[in-house]
Tab-separated table of C-alpha atoms in Angstrom:
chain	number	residue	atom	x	y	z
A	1	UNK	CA	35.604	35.659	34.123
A	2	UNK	CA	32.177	35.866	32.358
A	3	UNK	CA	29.200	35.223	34.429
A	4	UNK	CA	28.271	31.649	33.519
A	5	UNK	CA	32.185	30.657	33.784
A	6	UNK	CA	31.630	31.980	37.692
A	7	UNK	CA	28.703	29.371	37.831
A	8	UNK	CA	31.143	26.291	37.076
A	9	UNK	CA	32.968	25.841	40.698
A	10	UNK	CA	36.570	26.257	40.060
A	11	UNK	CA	37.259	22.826	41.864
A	12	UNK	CA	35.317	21.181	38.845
A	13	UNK	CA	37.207	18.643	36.926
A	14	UNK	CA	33.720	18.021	34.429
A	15	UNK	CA	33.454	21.361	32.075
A	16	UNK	CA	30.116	22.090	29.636
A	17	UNK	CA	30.829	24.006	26.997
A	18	UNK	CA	30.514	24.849	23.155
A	19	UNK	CA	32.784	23.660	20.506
A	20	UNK	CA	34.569	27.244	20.634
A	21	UNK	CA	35.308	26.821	24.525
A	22	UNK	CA	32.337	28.863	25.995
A	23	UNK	CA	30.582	27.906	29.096
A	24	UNK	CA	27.129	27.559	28.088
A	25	UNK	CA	24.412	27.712	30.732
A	26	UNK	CA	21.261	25.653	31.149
A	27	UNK	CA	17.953	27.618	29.834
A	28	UNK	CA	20.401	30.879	29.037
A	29	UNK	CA	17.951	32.825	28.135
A	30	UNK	CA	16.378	32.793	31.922
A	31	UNK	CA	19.580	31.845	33.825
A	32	UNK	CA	20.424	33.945	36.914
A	33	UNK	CA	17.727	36.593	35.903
A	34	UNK	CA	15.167	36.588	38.930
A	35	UNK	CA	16.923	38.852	41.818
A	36	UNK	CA	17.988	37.509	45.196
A	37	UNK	CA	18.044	39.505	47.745
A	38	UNK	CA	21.372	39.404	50.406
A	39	UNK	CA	20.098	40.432	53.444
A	40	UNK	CA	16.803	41.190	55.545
A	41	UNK	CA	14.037	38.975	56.350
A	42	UNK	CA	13.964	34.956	55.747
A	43	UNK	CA	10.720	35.438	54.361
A	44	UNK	CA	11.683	37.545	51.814
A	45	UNK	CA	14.627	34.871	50.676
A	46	UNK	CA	11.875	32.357	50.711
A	47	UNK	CA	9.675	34.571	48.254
A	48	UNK	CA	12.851	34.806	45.921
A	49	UNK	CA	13.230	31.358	45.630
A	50	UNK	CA	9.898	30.010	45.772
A	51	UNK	CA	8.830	29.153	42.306
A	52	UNK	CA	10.666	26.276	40.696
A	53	UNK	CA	9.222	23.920	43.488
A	54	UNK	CA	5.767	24.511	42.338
A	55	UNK	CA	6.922	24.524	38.748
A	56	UNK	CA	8.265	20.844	39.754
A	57	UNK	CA	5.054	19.812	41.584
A	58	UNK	CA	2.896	20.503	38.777
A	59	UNK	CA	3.965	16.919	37.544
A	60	UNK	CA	3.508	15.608	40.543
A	61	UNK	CA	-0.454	16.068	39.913
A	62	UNK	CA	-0.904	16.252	36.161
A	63	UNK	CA	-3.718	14.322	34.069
A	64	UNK	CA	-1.462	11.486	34.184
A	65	UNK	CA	-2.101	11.110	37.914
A	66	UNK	CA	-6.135	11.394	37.841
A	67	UNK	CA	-6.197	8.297	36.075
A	68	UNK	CA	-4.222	6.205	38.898
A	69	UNK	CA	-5.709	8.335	41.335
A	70	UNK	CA	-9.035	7.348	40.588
A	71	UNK	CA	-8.346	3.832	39.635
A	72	UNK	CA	-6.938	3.214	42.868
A	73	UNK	CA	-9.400	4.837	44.927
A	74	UNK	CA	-12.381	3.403	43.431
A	75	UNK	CA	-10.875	-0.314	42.857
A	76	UNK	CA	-9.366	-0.308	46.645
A	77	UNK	CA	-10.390	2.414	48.749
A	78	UNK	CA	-8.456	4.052	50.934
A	79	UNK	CA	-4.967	1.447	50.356
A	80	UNK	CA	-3.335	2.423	48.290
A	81	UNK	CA	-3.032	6.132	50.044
A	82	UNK	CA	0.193	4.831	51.465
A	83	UNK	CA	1.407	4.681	47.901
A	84	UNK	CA	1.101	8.003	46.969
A	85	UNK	CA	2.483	9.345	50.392
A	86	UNK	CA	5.603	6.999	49.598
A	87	UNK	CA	5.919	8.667	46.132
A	88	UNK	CA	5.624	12.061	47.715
A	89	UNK	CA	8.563	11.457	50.479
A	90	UNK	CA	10.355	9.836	47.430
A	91	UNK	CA	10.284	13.075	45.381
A	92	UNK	CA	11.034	15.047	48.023
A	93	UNK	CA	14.453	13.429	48.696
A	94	UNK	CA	15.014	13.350	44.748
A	95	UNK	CA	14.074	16.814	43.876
A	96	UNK	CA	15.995	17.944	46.657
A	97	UNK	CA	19.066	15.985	45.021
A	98	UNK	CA	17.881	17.598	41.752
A	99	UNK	CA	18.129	21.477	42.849
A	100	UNK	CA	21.619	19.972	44.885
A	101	UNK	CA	23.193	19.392	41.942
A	102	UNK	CA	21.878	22.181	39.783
A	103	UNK	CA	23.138	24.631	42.217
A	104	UNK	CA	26.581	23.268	43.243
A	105	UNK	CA	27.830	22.639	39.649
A	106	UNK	CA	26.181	24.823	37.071
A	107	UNK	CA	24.631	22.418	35.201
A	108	UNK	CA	21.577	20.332	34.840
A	109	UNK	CA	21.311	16.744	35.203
A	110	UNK	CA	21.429	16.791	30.925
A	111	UNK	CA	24.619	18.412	30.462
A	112	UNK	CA	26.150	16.182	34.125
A	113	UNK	CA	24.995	13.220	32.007
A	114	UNK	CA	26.336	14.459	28.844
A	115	UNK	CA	30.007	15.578	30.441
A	116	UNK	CA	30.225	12.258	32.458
A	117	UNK	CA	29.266	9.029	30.400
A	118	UNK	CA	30.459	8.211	26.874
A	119	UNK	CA	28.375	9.345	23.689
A	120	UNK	CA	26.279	5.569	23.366
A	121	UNK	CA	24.856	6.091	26.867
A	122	UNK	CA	24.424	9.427	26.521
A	123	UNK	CA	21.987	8.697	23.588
A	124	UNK	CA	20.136	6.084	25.250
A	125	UNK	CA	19.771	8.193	28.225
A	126	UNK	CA	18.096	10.912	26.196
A	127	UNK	CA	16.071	8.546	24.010
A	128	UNK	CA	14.970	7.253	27.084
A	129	UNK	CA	13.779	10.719	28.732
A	130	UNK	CA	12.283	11.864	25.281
A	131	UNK	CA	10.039	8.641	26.284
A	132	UNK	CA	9.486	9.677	29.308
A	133	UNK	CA	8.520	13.356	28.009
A	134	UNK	CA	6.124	11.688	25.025
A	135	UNK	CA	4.346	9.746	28.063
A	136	UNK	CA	3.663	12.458	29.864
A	137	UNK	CA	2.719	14.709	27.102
A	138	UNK	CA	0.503	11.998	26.600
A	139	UNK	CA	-1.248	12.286	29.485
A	140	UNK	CA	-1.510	15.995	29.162
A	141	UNK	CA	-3.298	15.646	25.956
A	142	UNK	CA	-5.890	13.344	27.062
A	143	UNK	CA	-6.198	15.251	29.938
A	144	UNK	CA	-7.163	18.761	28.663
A	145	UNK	CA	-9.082	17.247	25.700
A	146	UNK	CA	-10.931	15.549	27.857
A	147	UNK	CA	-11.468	18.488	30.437
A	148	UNK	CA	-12.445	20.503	27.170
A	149	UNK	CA	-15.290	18.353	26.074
A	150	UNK	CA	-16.814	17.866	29.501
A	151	UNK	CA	-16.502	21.774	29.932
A	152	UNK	CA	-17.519	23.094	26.556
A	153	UNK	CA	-18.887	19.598	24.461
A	154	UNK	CA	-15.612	20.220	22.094
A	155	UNK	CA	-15.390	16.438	20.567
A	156	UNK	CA	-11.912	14.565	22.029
A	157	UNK	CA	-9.837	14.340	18.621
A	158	UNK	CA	-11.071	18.534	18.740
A	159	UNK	CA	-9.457	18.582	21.930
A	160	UNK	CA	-6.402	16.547	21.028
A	161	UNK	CA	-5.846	19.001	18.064
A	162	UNK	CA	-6.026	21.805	19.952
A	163	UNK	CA	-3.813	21.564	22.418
A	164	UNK	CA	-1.075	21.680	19.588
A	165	UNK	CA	-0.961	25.507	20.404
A	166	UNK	CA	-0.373	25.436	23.354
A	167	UNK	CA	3.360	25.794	22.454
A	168	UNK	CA	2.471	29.484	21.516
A	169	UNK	CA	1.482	30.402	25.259
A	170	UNK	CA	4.258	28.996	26.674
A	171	UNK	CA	6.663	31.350	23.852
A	172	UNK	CA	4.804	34.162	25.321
A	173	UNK	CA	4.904	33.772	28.936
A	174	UNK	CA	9.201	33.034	28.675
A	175	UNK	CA	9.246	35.965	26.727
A	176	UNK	CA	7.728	38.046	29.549
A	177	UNK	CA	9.927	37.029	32.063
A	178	UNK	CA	10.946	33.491	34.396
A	179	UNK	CA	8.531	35.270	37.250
A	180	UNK	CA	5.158	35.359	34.703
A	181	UNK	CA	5.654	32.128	33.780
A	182	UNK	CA	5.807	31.099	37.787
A	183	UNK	CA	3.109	33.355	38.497
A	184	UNK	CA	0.885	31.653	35.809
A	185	UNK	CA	1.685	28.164	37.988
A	186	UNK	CA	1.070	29.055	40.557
A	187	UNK	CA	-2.327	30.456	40.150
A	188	UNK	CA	-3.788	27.367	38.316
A	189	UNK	CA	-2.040	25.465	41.231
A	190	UNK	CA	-4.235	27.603	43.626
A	191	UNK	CA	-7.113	26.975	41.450
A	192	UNK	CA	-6.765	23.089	41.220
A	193	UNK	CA	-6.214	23.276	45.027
A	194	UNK	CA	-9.387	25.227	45.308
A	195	UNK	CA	-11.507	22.916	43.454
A	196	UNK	CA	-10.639	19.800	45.448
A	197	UNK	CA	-10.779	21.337	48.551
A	198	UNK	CA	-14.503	21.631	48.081
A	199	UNK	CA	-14.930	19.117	46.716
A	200	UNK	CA	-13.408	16.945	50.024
A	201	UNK	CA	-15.063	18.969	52.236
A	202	UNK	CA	-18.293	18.050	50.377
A	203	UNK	CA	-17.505	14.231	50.005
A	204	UNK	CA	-16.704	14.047	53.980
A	205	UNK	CA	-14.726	11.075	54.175
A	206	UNK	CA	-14.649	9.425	57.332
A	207	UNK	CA	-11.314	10.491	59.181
A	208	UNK	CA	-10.341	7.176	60.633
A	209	UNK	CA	-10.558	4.835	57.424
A	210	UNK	CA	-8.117	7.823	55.466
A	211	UNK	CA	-5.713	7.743	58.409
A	212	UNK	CA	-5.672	4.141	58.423
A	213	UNK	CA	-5.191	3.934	54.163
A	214	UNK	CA	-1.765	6.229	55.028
A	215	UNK	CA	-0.361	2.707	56.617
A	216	UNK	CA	1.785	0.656	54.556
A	217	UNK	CA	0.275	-3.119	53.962
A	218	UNK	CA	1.912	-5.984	52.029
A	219	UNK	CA	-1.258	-6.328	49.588
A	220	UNK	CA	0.210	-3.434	47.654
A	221	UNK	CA	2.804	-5.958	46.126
A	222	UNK	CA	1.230	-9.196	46.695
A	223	UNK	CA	-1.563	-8.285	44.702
A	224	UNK	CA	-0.951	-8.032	40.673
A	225	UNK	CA	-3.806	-5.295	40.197
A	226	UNK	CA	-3.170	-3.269	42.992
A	227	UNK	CA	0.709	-3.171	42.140
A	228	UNK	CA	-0.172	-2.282	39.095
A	229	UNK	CA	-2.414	0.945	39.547
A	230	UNK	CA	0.370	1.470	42.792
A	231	UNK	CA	3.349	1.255	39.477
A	232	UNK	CA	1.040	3.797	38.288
A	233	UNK	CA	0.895	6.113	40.964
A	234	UNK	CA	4.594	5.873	41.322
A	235	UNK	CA	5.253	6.799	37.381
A	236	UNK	CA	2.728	9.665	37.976
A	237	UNK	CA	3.878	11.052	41.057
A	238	UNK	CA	7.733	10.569	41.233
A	239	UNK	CA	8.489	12.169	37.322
A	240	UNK	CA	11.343	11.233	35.386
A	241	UNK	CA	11.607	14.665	33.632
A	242	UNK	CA	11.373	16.577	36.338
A	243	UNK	CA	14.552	15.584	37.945
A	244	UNK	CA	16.270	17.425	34.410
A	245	UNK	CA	13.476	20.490	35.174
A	246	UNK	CA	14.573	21.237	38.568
A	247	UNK	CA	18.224	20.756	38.478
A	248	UNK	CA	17.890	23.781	35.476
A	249	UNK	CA	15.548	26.423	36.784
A	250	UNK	CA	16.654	26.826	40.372
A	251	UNK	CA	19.570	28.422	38.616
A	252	UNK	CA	17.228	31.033	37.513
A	253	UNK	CA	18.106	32.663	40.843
A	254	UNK	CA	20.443	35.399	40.742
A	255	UNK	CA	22.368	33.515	44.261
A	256	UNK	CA	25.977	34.269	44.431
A	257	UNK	CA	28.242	31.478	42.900
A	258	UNK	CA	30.341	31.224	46.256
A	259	UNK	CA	30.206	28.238	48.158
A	260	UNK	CA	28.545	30.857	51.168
A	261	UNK	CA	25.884	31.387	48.348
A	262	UNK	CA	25.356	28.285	46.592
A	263	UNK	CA	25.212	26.763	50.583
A	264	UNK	CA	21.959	29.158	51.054
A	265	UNK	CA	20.469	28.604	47.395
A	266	UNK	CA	20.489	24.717	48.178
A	267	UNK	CA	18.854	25.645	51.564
A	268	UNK	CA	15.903	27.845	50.212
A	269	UNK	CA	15.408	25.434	47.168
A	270	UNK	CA	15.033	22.605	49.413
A	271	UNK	CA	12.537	24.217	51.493
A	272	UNK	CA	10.490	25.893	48.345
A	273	UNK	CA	10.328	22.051	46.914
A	274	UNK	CA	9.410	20.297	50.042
A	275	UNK	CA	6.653	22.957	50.693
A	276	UNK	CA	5.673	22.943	46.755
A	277	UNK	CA	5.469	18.746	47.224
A	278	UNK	CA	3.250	18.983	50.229
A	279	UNK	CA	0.561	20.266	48.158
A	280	UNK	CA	0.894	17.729	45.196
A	281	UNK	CA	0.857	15.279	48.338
A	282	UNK	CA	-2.923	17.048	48.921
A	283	UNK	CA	-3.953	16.942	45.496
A	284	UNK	CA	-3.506	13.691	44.645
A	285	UNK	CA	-4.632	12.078	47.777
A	286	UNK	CA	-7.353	14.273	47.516
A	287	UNK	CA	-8.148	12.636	44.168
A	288	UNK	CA	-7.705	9.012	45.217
A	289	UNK	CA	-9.963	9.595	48.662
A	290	UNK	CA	-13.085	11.332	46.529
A	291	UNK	CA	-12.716	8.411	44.497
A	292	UNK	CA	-12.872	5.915	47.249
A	293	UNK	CA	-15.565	7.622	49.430
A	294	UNK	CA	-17.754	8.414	46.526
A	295	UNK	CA	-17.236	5.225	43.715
A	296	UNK	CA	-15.945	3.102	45.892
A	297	UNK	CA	-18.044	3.468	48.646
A	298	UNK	CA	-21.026	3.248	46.556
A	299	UNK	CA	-20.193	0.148	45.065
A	300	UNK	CA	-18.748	1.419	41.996
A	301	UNK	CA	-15.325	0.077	42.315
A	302	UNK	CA	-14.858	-0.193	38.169
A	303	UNK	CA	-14.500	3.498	38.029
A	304	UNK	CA	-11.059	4.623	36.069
A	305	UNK	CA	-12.357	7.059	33.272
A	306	UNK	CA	-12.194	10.737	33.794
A	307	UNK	CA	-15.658	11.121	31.936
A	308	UNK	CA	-17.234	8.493	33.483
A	309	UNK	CA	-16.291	10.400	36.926
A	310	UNK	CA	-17.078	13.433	35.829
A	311	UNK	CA	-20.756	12.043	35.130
A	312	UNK	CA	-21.276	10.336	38.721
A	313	UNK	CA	-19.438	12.782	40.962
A	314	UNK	CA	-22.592	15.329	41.428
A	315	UNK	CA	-25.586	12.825	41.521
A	316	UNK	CA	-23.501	10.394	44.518
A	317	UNK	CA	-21.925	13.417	46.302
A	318	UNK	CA	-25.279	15.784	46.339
A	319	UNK	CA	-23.453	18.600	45.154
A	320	UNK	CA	-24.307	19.832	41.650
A	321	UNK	CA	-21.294	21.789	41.202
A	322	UNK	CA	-18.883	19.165	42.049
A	323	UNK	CA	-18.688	17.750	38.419
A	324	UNK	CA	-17.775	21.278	37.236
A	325	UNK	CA	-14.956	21.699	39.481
A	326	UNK	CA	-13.798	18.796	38.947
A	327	UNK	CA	-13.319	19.637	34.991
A	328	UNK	CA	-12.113	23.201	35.361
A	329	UNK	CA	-9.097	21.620	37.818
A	330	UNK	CA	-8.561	18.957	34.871
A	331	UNK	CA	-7.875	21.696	32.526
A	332	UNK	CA	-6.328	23.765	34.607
A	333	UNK	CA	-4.325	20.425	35.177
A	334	UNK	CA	-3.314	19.864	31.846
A	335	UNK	CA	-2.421	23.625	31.117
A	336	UNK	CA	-0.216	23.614	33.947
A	337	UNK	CA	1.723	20.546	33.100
A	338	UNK	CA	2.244	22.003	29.313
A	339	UNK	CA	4.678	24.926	30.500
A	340	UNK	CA	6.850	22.283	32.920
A	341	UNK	CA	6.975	19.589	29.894
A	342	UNK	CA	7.857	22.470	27.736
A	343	UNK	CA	10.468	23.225	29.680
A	344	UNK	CA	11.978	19.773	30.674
A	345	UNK	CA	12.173	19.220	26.345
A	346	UNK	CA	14.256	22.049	25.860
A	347	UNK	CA	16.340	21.207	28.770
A	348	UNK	CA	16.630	17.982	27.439
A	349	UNK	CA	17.763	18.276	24.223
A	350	UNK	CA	20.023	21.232	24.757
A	351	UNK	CA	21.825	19.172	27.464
A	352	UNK	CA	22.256	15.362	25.940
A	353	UNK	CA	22.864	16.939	22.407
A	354	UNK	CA	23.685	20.539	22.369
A	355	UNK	CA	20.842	21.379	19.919
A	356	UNK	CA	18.744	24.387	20.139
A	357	UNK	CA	15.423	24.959	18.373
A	358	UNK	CA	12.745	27.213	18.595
A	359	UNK	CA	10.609	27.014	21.437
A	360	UNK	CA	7.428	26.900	19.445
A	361	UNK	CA	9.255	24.231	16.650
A	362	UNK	CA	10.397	21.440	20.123
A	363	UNK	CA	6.853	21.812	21.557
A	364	UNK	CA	4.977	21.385	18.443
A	365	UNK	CA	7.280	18.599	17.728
A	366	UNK	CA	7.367	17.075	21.210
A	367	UNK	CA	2.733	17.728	21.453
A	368	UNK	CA	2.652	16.276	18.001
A	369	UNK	CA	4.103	12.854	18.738
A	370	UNK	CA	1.577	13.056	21.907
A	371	UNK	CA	-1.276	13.581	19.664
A	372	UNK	CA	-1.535	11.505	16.979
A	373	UNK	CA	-1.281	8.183	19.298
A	374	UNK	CA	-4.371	9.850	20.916
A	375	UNK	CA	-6.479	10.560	17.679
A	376	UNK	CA	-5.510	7.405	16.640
A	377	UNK	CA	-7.419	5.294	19.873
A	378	UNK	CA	-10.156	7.636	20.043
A	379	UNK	CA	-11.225	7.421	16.649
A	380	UNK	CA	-10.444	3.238	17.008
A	381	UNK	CA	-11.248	2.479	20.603
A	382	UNK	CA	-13.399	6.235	21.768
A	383	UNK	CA	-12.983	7.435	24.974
A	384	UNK	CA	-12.705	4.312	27.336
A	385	UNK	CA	-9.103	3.434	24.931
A	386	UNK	CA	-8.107	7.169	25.946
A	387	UNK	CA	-8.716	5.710	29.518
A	388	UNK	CA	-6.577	3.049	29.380
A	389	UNK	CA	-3.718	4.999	27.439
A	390	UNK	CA	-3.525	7.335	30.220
A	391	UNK	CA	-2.947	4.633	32.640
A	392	UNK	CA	-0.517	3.033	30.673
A	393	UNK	CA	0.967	6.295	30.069
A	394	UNK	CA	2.039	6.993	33.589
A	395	UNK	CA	3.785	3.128	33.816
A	396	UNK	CA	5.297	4.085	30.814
A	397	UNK	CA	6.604	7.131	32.846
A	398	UNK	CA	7.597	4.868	35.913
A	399	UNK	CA	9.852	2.503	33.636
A	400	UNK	CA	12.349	5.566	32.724
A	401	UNK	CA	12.417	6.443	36.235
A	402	UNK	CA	15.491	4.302	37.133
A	403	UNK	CA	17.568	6.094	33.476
A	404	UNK	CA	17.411	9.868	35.433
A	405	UNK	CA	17.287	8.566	39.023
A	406	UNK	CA	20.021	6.364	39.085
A	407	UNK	CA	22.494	8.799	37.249
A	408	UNK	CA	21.259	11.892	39.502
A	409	UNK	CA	22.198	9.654	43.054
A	410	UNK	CA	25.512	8.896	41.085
A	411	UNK	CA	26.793	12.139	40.432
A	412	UNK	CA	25.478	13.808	44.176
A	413	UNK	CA	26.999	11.212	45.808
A	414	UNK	CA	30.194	11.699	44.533
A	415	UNK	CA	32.898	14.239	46.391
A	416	UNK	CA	34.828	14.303	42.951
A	417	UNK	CA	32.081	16.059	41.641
A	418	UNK	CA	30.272	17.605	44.272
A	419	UNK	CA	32.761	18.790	46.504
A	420	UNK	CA	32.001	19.927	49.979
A	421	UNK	CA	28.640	19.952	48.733
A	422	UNK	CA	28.410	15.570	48.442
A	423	UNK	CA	25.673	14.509	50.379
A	424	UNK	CA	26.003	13.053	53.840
A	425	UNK	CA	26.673	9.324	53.731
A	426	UNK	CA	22.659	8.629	55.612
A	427	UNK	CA	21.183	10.698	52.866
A	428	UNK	CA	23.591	8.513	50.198
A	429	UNK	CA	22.209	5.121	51.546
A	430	UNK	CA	18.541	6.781	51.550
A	431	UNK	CA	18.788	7.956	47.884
A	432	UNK	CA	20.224	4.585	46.765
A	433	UNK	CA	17.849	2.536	48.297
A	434	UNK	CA	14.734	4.997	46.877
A	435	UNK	CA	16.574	4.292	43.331
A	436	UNK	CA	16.897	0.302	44.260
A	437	UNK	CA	13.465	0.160	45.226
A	438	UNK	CA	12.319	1.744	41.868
A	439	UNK	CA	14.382	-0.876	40.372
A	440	UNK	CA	13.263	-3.797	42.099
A	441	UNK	CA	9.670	-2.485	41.873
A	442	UNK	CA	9.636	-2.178	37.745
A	443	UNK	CA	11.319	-5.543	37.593
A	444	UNK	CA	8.261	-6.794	39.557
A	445	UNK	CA	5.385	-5.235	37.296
A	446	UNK	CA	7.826	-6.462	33.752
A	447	UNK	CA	7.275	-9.760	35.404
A	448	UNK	CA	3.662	-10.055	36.058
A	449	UNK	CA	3.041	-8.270	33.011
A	450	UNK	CA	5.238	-10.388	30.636
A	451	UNK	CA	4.002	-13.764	32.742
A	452	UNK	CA	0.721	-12.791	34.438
């Protein structure tokens, strides 16, 4: 039996494979290629399989999320913190789901889609994640062109442009090995982390008021423009594509495919994500509460543009070096999120329709649809239509949610599938009442948009 054969549980009824009978591996050029270790210290198990979680958070605080972040904080304060710590415990139970299912049958949640539901849904499935991969490439472009002319005065089409090669850094990185394109995440992670811890520390927010904006109110929903930013935040933090990324990479790990082994992989994946997500948790709160103590406390509640931020954060926090932190995290932002959408593309199509291309032909492809929306509003609208593309972006992003969530609670929830690896019935009801409340949630904002 060939390796990826012994990553297909034999109890599976569901089989991926090419038209000559072949089991074909997600990402097969990476899979099972970063070494596990089988014994010793739990530490050094952790530091074996710590790496797609933080590959998976980067999402979680992309460009996309500055946007709502700072829309939120400066329009309501400190509220609308309980969002984004929702979001966070919401992507915790799903990416957990995510690596679950990656793990126990070989797959990713592409090719479980693909080998379950006929060929029609299958395609709207996938034209619905491309969406969802176009949004958030979106975002990504504004983002770093943006970051690039605060930083360096490069004009924003300039930017836009430029971030078409970003496809070639990514080529080289896979080509060095899974663990250099990690370590690359990681350390922008650490640098974005960096930036805003400074910057918090500098801003000084009064403890009580951010404790208090971590309790869930009613106004979040009753309210039309908070719901909206909160829609936002949800689209931002809880990403459609990443459910596809995670359920793919964990199997990077060289685990055994025994149920003793894939019982342990699901362990240390859980607890790499769930640490990984408890720093996206800090990143973008830390966003949304510099926005409310400095705009919003100030009296400039209007505040939503990443330039227009950029310009005010040193003079109202005292801090002359704020402003420039705050850029070089934005870039490092946007670089970051280019290898995971990268990534979550080729995952994508390889999975819904079997069809391989070049790295460097998908991401140019994939960047290209990105960037001519974005040279088109900057050259009509200038920088605040970039502003409000980004936010629409990320609600974009929140409307495929329920096309990946929905299908990934299906297939974990099902012994058929998983085995003796389902999830326990509290952890069923939890994950279909996260995906119901996404539901109910999108309805809500189609409504108020359509009749409000």
């Amino acid at each position: 039996m060939s390796e990826a054969e012994a990553a297909v549980p034999p109890h599976r009824a569901w089989r991926y494979s090419s038209p000559d009978g072949e089991v074909r591996p997600s990402l097969p050029e990476v899979h099972a290629s970063v070494a596990v270790p089988q014994g010793g210290l739990w530490l050094r198990r952790l530091l074996a399989f710590a790496g797609p979680g933080y590959m998976v958070s980067v999402g979680y605080m992309d460009p996309g999320n500055w946007a709502t972040d700072l829309a939120g904080g400066s329009q309501f304060g400190y509220t609308l913190l309980s969002v984004i710590m929702l979001s966070n415990l919401m992507a915790i139970l799903l990416q957990s789901l995510s690596a679950r299912l990656g793990i126990v049958t070989g797959r990713d949640l592409a090719q479980a889609c693909r080998d379950h539901y006929p060929r029609p849904v299958n395609l709207m499935l996938w034209v619905a994640c491309e969406a969802a991969i176009i949004a958030c490439d979106l975002a990504e472009v504004i983002g770093t062109a943006i970051a690039l002319n605060l930083l360096f005065g490069i004009p924003l089409i300039g930017g836009a442009l430029i971030t078409a090669l970003d496809a070639f850094l990514v080529l080289l990185l896979m080509q060095r090995g899974f663990r250099y394109l990690e370590a690359f995440v990681v350390a922008l992670l650490t640098v974005i982390a960096g930036c805003f811890l400074v910057q918090i520390i500098a801003a000084a927010p009064p403890v009580a008021a951010v404790l208090h904006g971590f309790v869930p109110t009613t106004q979040v929903v009753t309210n039309p423009g908070m719901l909206y930013v909160a829609i936002g935040i949800l689209g931002a933090t809880v990403m459609p594509h990443n459910l596809y990324l995670h359920s793919s990479i964990v199997q990077t790990r060289a685990y055994p495919r025994t149920d003793e082994g894939r019982r342990d992989a699901i362990t240390w994946a859980t607890v790499d994500s769930t640490i990984a997500l408890m720093l996206a948790l800090f990143v973008n709160a830390a966003i949304l509460i510099l926005a409310a103590s400095v705009f919003h406390g100030s009296g400039h509640t209007e505040v939503a543009e990443i330039g227009e931020a950029f310009e005010l954060l040193s003079p109202l926090l005292g801090l002359g070096i704020a402003s420039t932190l705050f850029a070089v995290a934005l870039l490092a932002s946007g670089l970051n999120s280019t290898v995971t959408a990268t990534l979550a593309g080729q995952i994508v199509m390889e999975g819904f329709l079997r069809l391989r291309l070049p790295h460097w032909m998908r991401r140019l492809l994939t960047r290209s649809l990105a960037i001519i929306p974005v040279v088109v509003v900057t050259a009509l609208y200038g920088e605040s239509g970039t502003a409000q593309l980004l936010v629409f972006s990320q609600v974009v992003l929140s409307m495929q949610l329920p096309f990946a969530v929905i299908p990934l609670v299906r297939f974990v929830t099902d012994r058929g599938k998983m085995g003796r690896f389902v999830v326990p019935g509290w952890v069923a009801g939890m994950s279909w009442a996260v995906a119901g409340l996404i539901v109910v949630l999108n309805l809500k904002l189609l409504y108020d948009t359509v009749l409000g």
